[in-house]
CSV table of C-alpha atoms in Angstrom, one decimal:
chain,number,residue,atom,x,y,z
A,1,THR,CA,-10.9,92.6,-17.5
A,2,GLU,CA,-7.9,90.5,-17.6
A,3,ALA,CA,-8.1,89.5,-13.6
A,4,GLY,CA,-11.6,88.6,-14.0
A,5,PHE,CA,-10.6,86.4,-16.8
A,6,LEU,CA,-8.3,84.3,-14.2
A,7,SER,CA,-10.9,83.4,-12.1
A,8,ALA,CA,-12.7,82.5,-14.5
A,9,VAL,CA,-10.0,80.3,-16.4
A,10,MET,CA,-9.3,78.6,-12.5
A,11,GLN,CA,-12.9,77.9,-12.1
A,12,LEU,CA,-13.3,76.2,-15.9
A,13,PRO,CA,-12.6,73.0,-14.9
A,14,ALA,CA,-15.7,72.6,-12.7
A,15,LEU,CA,-17.7,71.8,-16.1
A,16,MET,CA,-15.7,68.4,-16.0
A,17,ASN,CA,-16.8,67.2,-12.6
A,18,PRO,CA,-18.6,64.6,-13.7
A,19,PHE,CA,-15.8,63.4,-15.9
A,20,LEU,CA,-13.6,63.9,-13.2
A,21,GLY,CA,-15.9,61.8,-10.9
A,22,LEU,CA,-16.6,59.0,-13.3
A,23,LEU,CA,-12.7,58.8,-13.5
A,24,ALA,CA,-12.6,57.9,-9.4
A,25,ASP,CA,-15.5,55.7,-9.6
A,26,ARG,CA,-13.1,53.8,-11.4
A,27,ILE,CA,-9.7,54.5,-9.2
A,28,SER,CA,-9.3,54.7,-5.8
A,29,LEU,CA,-10.4,57.6,-4.3
A,30,ARG,CA,-7.8,57.8,-2.0
A,31,TYR,CA,-5.2,59.0,-4.3
A,32,PHE,CA,-7.5,61.8,-6.0
A,33,VAL,CA,-7.7,63.1,-2.0
A,34,ILE,CA,-3.9,62.4,-1.4
A,35,LEU,CA,-2.6,64.5,-4.7
A,36,ALA,CA,-4.9,67.3,-4.9
A,37,PRO,CA,-2.7,69.4,-2.5
A,38,MET,CA,0.4,69.5,-3.9
A,39,MET,CA,-0.9,69.4,-7.5
A,40,THR,CA,-2.7,72.5,-6.3
A,41,ALA,CA,0.3,74.4,-4.1
A,42,ILE,CA,3.1,73.8,-6.6
A,43,PRO,CA,1.1,75.9,-9.4
A,44,MET,CA,-0.3,78.2,-7.1
A,45,SER,CA,3.3,78.8,-5.5
A,46,LEU,CA,4.7,79.5,-8.9
A,47,LEU,CA,2.1,82.3,-10.3
A,48,GLY,CA,4.9,85.0,-9.8
A,49,LEU,CA,7.3,83.4,-11.7
A,50,ALA,CA,4.9,83.0,-15.4
A,51,PRO,CA,6.7,84.8,-17.8
A,52,SER,CA,3.2,85.7,-19.8
A,53,TYR,CA,-0.3,86.1,-19.2
A,54,GLY,CA,-0.4,82.9,-21.6
A,55,VAL,CA,2.0,81.0,-18.8
A,56,LEU,CA,0.1,82.7,-16.0
A,57,LEU,CA,-3.6,81.0,-17.7
A,58,LEU,CA,-2.0,77.2,-18.3
A,59,ILE,CA,-1.0,77.6,-14.2
A,60,LEU,CA,-4.3,79.0,-13.2
A,61,PHE,CA,-6.4,76.1,-15.2
A,62,THR,CA,-3.4,72.9,-14.1
A,63,ALA,CA,-4.6,74.2,-10.5
A,64,GLY,CA,-8.6,74.4,-11.2
A,65,ILE,CA,-8.4,70.8,-12.8
A,66,SER,CA,-6.5,69.5,-9.5
A,67,VAL,CA,-8.9,72.0,-7.4
A,68,ALA,CA,-11.5,69.4,-9.2
A,69,LEU,CA,-10.0,66.4,-8.5
A,70,PHE,CA,-10.1,67.2,-4.6
A,71,HIS,CA,-13.6,68.3,-4.5
A,72,VAL,CA,-15.5,65.8,-6.6
A,73,PRO,CA,-14.1,62.5,-4.6
A,74,ALA,CA,-13.4,64.0,-1.2
A,75,PRO,CA,-17.4,63.8,-0.3
A,76,VAL,CA,-17.6,60.4,-1.5
A,77,MET,CA,-14.4,59.3,0.8
A,78,ILE,CA,-15.9,61.6,3.6
A,79,ALA,CA,-19.7,59.8,3.5
A,80,ARG,CA,-18.8,56.3,3.3
A,81,MET,CA,-16.2,56.8,6.7
A,82,ALA,CA,-19.1,59.2,7.9
A,83,GLY,CA,-21.3,55.6,7.7
A,84,ALA,CA,-24.8,56.5,9.2
A,85,LYS,CA,-23.7,59.9,10.2
A,86,LYS,CA,-23.0,61.2,6.4
A,87,GLY,CA,-24.3,64.9,8.0
A,88,ARG,CA,-22.2,65.2,10.6
A,89,GLY,CA,-19.1,64.3,7.9
A,90,MET,CA,-19.9,66.7,5.8
A,91,SER,CA,-20.7,69.3,8.2
A,92,PHE,CA,-16.8,68.9,9.6
A,93,PHE,CA,-15.9,68.7,6.0
A,94,MET,CA,-17.0,71.8,5.1
A,95,THR,CA,-16.3,73.7,8.2
A,96,GLY,CA,-12.7,72.7,7.6
A,97,GLY,CA,-13.2,74.3,4.2
A,98,GLU,CA,-15.0,77.1,5.4
A,99,LEU,CA,-12.0,78.1,7.6
A,100,ALA,CA,-9.5,77.5,5.7
A,101,ARG,CA,-11.1,80.3,2.8
A,102,MET,CA,-10.9,82.4,5.9
A,103,VAL,CA,-7.2,81.9,7.1
A,104,GLY,CA,-5.8,81.0,3.3
A,105,PRO,CA,-5.7,84.4,2.2
A,106,ILE,CA,-4.2,85.6,4.9
A,107,ILE,CA,-1.4,83.6,5.5
A,108,ALA,CA,-0.7,83.9,1.8
A,109,VAL,CA,-0.9,87.6,1.8
A,110,GLY,CA,1.4,87.6,4.7
A,111,ALA,CA,3.4,85.1,2.7
A,112,VAL,CA,4.1,87.6,-0.2
A,113,SER,CA,4.2,90.5,1.8
A,114,LEU,CA,7.1,88.9,3.2
A,115,LEU,CA,9.0,87.0,0.5
A,116,GLY,CA,7.7,89.0,-2.8
A,117,LEU,CA,5.4,87.3,-5.4
A,118,THR,CA,8.3,86.1,-7.1
A,119,GLY,CA,9.9,84.4,-3.8
A,120,PHE,CA,6.2,82.8,-3.2
A,121,TRP,CA,7.3,79.8,-4.7
A,122,PRO,CA,8.9,77.6,-1.4
A,123,ILE,CA,5.2,77.9,-0.1
A,124,MET,CA,4.6,75.1,-2.3
A,125,VAL,CA,6.0,72.8,0.9
A,126,VAL,CA,3.0,73.3,2.9
A,127,GLY,CA,0.8,71.4,0.4
A,128,ILE,CA,3.3,68.7,-0.4
A,129,VAL,CA,4.2,67.9,3.2
A,130,THR,CA,-0.2,67.9,3.3
A,131,SER,CA,-0.2,64.9,0.9
A,132,GLY,CA,2.3,63.1,2.3
A,133,ILE,CA,0.2,63.0,5.3
A,134,LEU,CA,-2.8,62.4,4.0
A,135,PHE,CA,-1.2,59.0,2.3
A,136,VAL,CA,0.2,58.0,5.5
A,137,ARG,CA,-3.5,58.5,7.2
A,138,PHE,CA,-5.4,56.8,4.4
A,139,ARG,CA,-3.3,54.6,2.7
A,140,SER,CA,-4.8,51.5,4.6
A,141,ILE,CA,-8.0,52.6,4.1
A,142,ASP,CA,-10.3,50.7,1.9
A,143,LEU,CA,-12.8,53.0,0.1
A,144,ALA,CA,-13.6,50.3,-2.7
A,145,PHE,CA,-16.9,49.6,-3.3
A,146,HIS,CA,-19.2,46.9,-5.0
A,147,ASN,CA,-19.2,48.2,-8.3
A,148,ARG,CA,-15.8,48.9,-9.2
A,149,GLY,CA,-15.4,46.5,-11.7
A,150,THR,CA,-18.3,48.0,-13.4
A,151,LYS,CA,-18.3,50.5,-16.1
A,152,ILE,CA,-21.6,52.8,-15.0
A,153,SER,CA,-21.9,55.5,-17.5
A,154,LEU,CA,-22.7,59.4,-17.0
A,155,MET,CA,-26.0,58.5,-18.6
A,156,THR,CA,-27.2,55.9,-16.6
A,157,THR,CA,-25.8,57.9,-13.6
A,158,PHE,CA,-28.1,60.7,-14.1
A,159,ARG,CA,-31.2,58.6,-14.9
A,160,ASN,CA,-30.5,57.0,-11.6
A,161,MET,CA,-30.4,60.3,-9.6
A,162,ARG,CA,-32.6,62.6,-11.5
A,163,HIS,CA,-35.0,62.1,-9.1
A,164,ILE,CA,-32.5,63.9,-6.9
A,165,LEU,CA,-30.8,66.5,-9.1
A,166,MET,CA,-33.7,67.4,-11.0
A,167,PRO,CA,-35.5,69.3,-7.4
A,168,LEU,CA,-31.7,70.2,-6.6
A,169,THR,CA,-30.9,72.0,-9.8
A,170,ILE,CA,-34.4,74.3,-9.1
A,171,ILE,CA,-33.4,74.3,-5.5
A,172,LEU,CA,-30.1,75.6,-6.4
A,173,ILE,CA,-31.1,78.1,-8.5
A,174,ALA,CA,-33.2,79.8,-6.2
A,175,ARG,CA,-30.9,79.5,-3.4
A,176,SER,CA,-28.0,81.1,-6.2
A,177,PHE,CA,-30.6,84.2,-5.9
A,178,MET,CA,-30.0,84.7,-2.2
A,179,HIS,CA,-26.3,83.7,-1.6
A,180,GLY,CA,-25.3,86.0,-5.0
A,181,SER,CA,-26.4,89.0,-4.2
A,182,LEU,CA,-25.5,88.7,-0.4
A,183,ALA,CA,-22.2,87.7,-1.2
A,184,VAL,CA,-21.3,89.8,-4.0
A,185,PHE,CA,-23.2,93.1,-3.4
A,186,LEU,CA,-23.7,93.2,0.7
A,187,PRO,CA,-20.7,95.1,1.4
A,188,THR,CA,-22.0,97.4,-1.2
A,189,PHE,CA,-25.5,97.6,-0.3
A,190,ILE,CA,-23.9,98.1,3.8
A,191,GLU,CA,-21.9,101.3,2.4
A,192,ASN,CA,-24.6,102.9,0.7
A,193,GLN,CA,-26.9,102.9,3.7
A,194,SER,CA,-24.2,103.9,6.3
A,195,GLY,CA,-21.9,105.2,4.5
A,196,ASN,CA,-18.7,103.5,6.4
A,197,ILE,CA,-17.4,101.2,4.1
A,198,TRP,CA,-16.0,99.2,7.0
A,199,MET,CA,-19.6,98.6,8.1
A,200,GLY,CA,-19.7,96.6,5.1
A,201,GLY,CA,-16.5,94.5,5.2
A,202,ILE,CA,-18.1,93.5,9.1
A,203,ALA,CA,-22.0,92.5,7.5
A,204,LEU,CA,-19.8,90.5,5.1
A,205,ALA,CA,-17.8,88.8,7.9
A,206,LEU,CA,-20.6,88.3,10.4
A,207,PHE,CA,-22.3,86.7,7.0
A,208,GLU,CA,-19.6,84.9,6.6
A,209,ALA,CA,-18.6,83.6,10.4
A,210,ALA,CA,-22.9,82.6,10.3
A,211,GLY,CA,-22.9,80.6,7.4
A,212,VAL,CA,-19.7,78.8,9.1
A,213,ALA,CA,-21.9,78.0,12.1
A,214,GLY,CA,-24.7,76.6,9.9
A,215,VAL,CA,-22.6,74.4,8.0
A,216,LEU,CA,-21.6,73.0,11.3
A,217,ILE,CA,-24.9,72.7,12.5
A,218,ALA,CA,-27.2,71.5,10.0
A,219,GLY,CA,-25.3,68.4,8.6
A,220,SER,CA,-25.1,66.7,12.0
A,221,LEU,CA,-29.3,68.0,12.6
A,222,SER,CA,-30.3,66.5,9.3
A,223,ASP,CA,-29.0,62.9,10.5
A,224,TYR,CA,-31.8,63.4,13.1
A,225,LEU,CA,-35.0,65.5,11.9
A,226,GLY,CA,-33.9,63.9,7.6
A,227,ARG,CA,-32.1,65.6,4.6
A,228,ARG,CA,-35.7,67.1,3.5
A,229,ARG,CA,-37.0,68.4,6.6
A,230,MET,CA,-33.8,70.4,7.2
A,231,LEU,CA,-33.7,71.9,4.1
A,232,LEU,CA,-37.1,72.4,4.2
A,233,LEU,CA,-36.6,74.8,7.3
A,234,SER,CA,-33.2,76.1,5.9
A,235,LEU,CA,-35.4,77.6,3.0
A,236,VAL,CA,-38.0,78.9,4.5
A,237,GLY,CA,-36.0,80.6,7.1
A,238,ALA,CA,-33.2,81.5,4.8
A,239,PRO,CA,-35.5,84.0,2.6
A,240,LEU,CA,-37.8,85.1,6.0
A,241,CYS,CA,-34.2,86.6,7.5
A,242,LEU,CA,-33.0,88.2,4.7
A,243,LEU,CA,-36.6,90.1,3.6
A,244,THR,CA,-36.5,91.0,7.6
A,245,PHE,CA,-32.9,92.3,6.7
A,246,VAL,CA,-33.9,94.5,4.3
A,247,LEU,CA,-37.3,96.0,5.8
A,248,SER,CA,-35.9,96.4,9.4
A,249,GLY,CA,-32.6,98.1,10.8
A,250,GLY,CA,-30.6,98.6,14.1
A,251,TRP,CA,-30.2,95.4,16.2
A,252,VAL,CA,-33.1,93.4,13.7
A,253,ARG,CA,-30.8,93.8,10.6
A,254,ILE,CA,-27.7,92.6,12.3
A,255,VAL,CA,-29.5,89.3,13.8
A,256,ALA,CA,-31.7,89.0,10.3
A,257,LEU,CA,-28.5,88.8,8.7
A,258,LEU,CA,-27.0,86.5,11.4
A,259,GLY,CA,-29.9,84.3,10.6
A,260,THR,CA,-30.0,85.0,6.5
A,261,GLY,CA,-26.5,83.3,6.5
A,262,CYS,CA,-27.1,80.7,9.0
A,263,THR,CA,-30.0,79.5,7.0
A,264,LEU,CA,-28.8,79.9,3.4
A,265,LEU,CA,-25.4,78.4,3.7
A,266,SER,CA,-25.9,75.6,5.8
A,267,THR,CA,-27.9,73.8,2.5
A,268,THR,CA,-24.8,72.3,1.0
A,269,PRO,CA,-23.9,69.4,3.5
A,270,VAL,CA,-27.3,68.6,3.2
A,271,MET,CA,-27.1,68.2,-0.1
A,272,LEU,CA,-23.8,66.1,-0.4
A,273,ALA,CA,-25.0,63.6,2.4
A,274,LEU,CA,-28.3,63.3,0.2
A,275,ILE,CA,-26.5,62.7,-3.1
A,276,GLN,CA,-24.2,60.5,-1.3
A,277,GLU,CA,-27.2,58.3,0.2
A,278,HIS,CA,-28.6,57.7,-2.9
A,279,ALA,CA,-25.7,57.3,-5.0
A,280,LYS,CA,-25.0,53.9,-4.4
A,281,GLU,CA,-23.6,52.9,-7.9
A,282,SER,CA,-21.2,55.9,-9.2
A,283,PRO,CA,-21.6,58.4,-6.0
A,284,ALA,CA,-18.1,60.5,-7.1
A,285,ALA,CA,-19.8,60.3,-10.6
A,286,ALA,CA,-23.2,61.9,-9.2
A,287,ASN,CA,-21.1,64.2,-6.9
A,288,GLY,CA,-19.5,65.5,-9.7
A,289,MET,CA,-22.8,66.2,-11.4
A,290,PHE,CA,-23.9,67.8,-8.7
A,291,MET,CA,-21.2,70.1,-8.3
A,292,MET,CA,-21.3,71.5,-11.9
A,293,ILE,CA,-24.9,72.2,-11.7
A,294,ALA,CA,-24.4,74.3,-8.9
A,295,PHE,CA,-21.1,75.9,-10.2
A,296,ILE,CA,-23.5,76.6,-13.5
A,297,ALA,CA,-26.2,78.3,-11.4
A,298,ARG,CA,-24.3,80.1,-9.5
A,299,SER,CA,-22.3,82.0,-12.5
A,300,SER,CA,-25.6,82.4,-13.9
A,301,VAL,CA,-27.5,83.8,-11.0
A,302,VAL,CA,-25.0,86.1,-10.0
A,303,VAL,CA,-24.6,87.7,-13.3
A,304,LEU,CA,-28.4,88.2,-13.8
A,305,ILE,CA,-28.7,89.5,-10.1
A,306,GLY,CA,-26.0,92.2,-11.3
A,307,LEU,CA,-28.7,93.3,-14.3
A,308,ILE,CA,-31.2,93.4,-11.6
A,309,ALA,CA,-29.3,95.7,-9.5
A,310,ASP,CA,-28.4,98.1,-12.6
A,311,TRP,CA,-32.0,98.7,-13.1
A,312,THR,CA,-33.8,98.3,-9.7
A,313,GLY,CA,-31.1,99.0,-7.6
A,314,LEU,CA,-29.9,96.5,-4.5
A,315,GLU,CA,-32.8,97.1,-1.9
A,316,THR,CA,-35.0,95.9,-4.5
A,317,THR,CA,-32.5,93.4,-5.6
A,318,TYR,CA,-32.5,91.9,-2.3
A,319,LEU,CA,-36.8,91.6,-1.9
A,320,ILE,CA,-36.9,89.9,-5.4
A,321,SER,CA,-33.8,87.4,-4.2
A,322,ALA,CA,-35.7,86.9,-1.0
A,323,ILE,CA,-39.1,85.6,-3.5
A,324,ALA,CA,-36.6,84.3,-5.4
A,325,GLY,CA,-35.6,81.9,-2.7
A,326,LEU,CA,-39.2,81.1,-2.0
A,327,ALA,CA,-39.9,79.2,-5.4
A,328,GLY,CA,-37.3,76.5,-4.4
A,329,ILE,CA,-40.2,75.3,-1.2
A,330,PRO,CA,-42.1,73.3,-3.2
A,331,PHE,CA,-39.3,71.6,-5.0
A,332,ILE,CA,-37.7,70.4,-1.9
A,333,LEU,CA,-40.8,68.5,-1.6
A,334,MET,CA,-40.3,66.6,-4.8
A,335,LEU,CA,-37.1,65.0,-2.7
A,336,PRO,CA,-37.1,61.7,-1.0
A,337,GLY,CA,-38.1,61.1,2.3
A,338,GLN,CA,-34.7,59.8,4.4
A,339,ASN,CA,-36.8,57.9,6.8
A,340,SER,CA,-40.8,56.7,6.6
A,341,HIS,CA,-41.2,59.9,9.2
A,342,GLU,CA,-40.5,62.5,6.5
A,343,ASP,CA,-42.7,60.8,3.6
């Protein structure tokens, strides 16, 4: 319970994302992005020195704020630097993030094994050096936009973006059923079916690897096919692949799992690009709203999935999740088309 609460406290600042975005719209974006690695590395490297559980909570909450300070404005910065190829920019950005999530824990475990948890603090140098490199690279980049002096409220931002945010909310909820059930329960499902815990771990690794490939490809494709069309392809493909995964076996099941990972995880860079294309007045605040909605949807649905799994079993849960994923398709059609050929 205490370990789970630690994770919740670190993610809690995600609820502040719209306000952090509003602040980023009024201050230079580059400083949020530049300082975030250092502001995250310092508290995280001090976890082993925390004298009490309360101090540990405070350290993780501080780290959570710095994580939010990076992830809210960074997509805005990427979108501005990518120009007309926002989808490609978001794909590269998210691919880097996914690779970091794969490599980071391995490095952290290795460092703790060598230095011990109390001796882990020198690792903060990596974050400090990273911030220094970002400062040198970004200090001369002009990221100001035309309304810097105009103060736009969150309510105004929501009104301007509700034709995007409201359909995306339903789409995110539908997607969360599939993503949550696989990301959390896939190893358990495979172990129950095969009796081999290693097969469960391999299945999750294949799912995540296919997701990285999907993330890398989808954003660039959406620059040519259009955001709405790419989302439609992904959210038609993901439920069908998930149904095939549950109802089949052997090599067909493996291919279906790869297809599910590729299509399901590929939607985020497309959504980020869509937000930035339409958030002309307050891009960071709009991105903050999107990220807060995504956090709430994911957290709530995972709890619901756990309850459904307890009542019906994992196989039925996956079937329900696939059907729930299909329910998001009509809301994709409510999104504005990027180009005239999408309308």
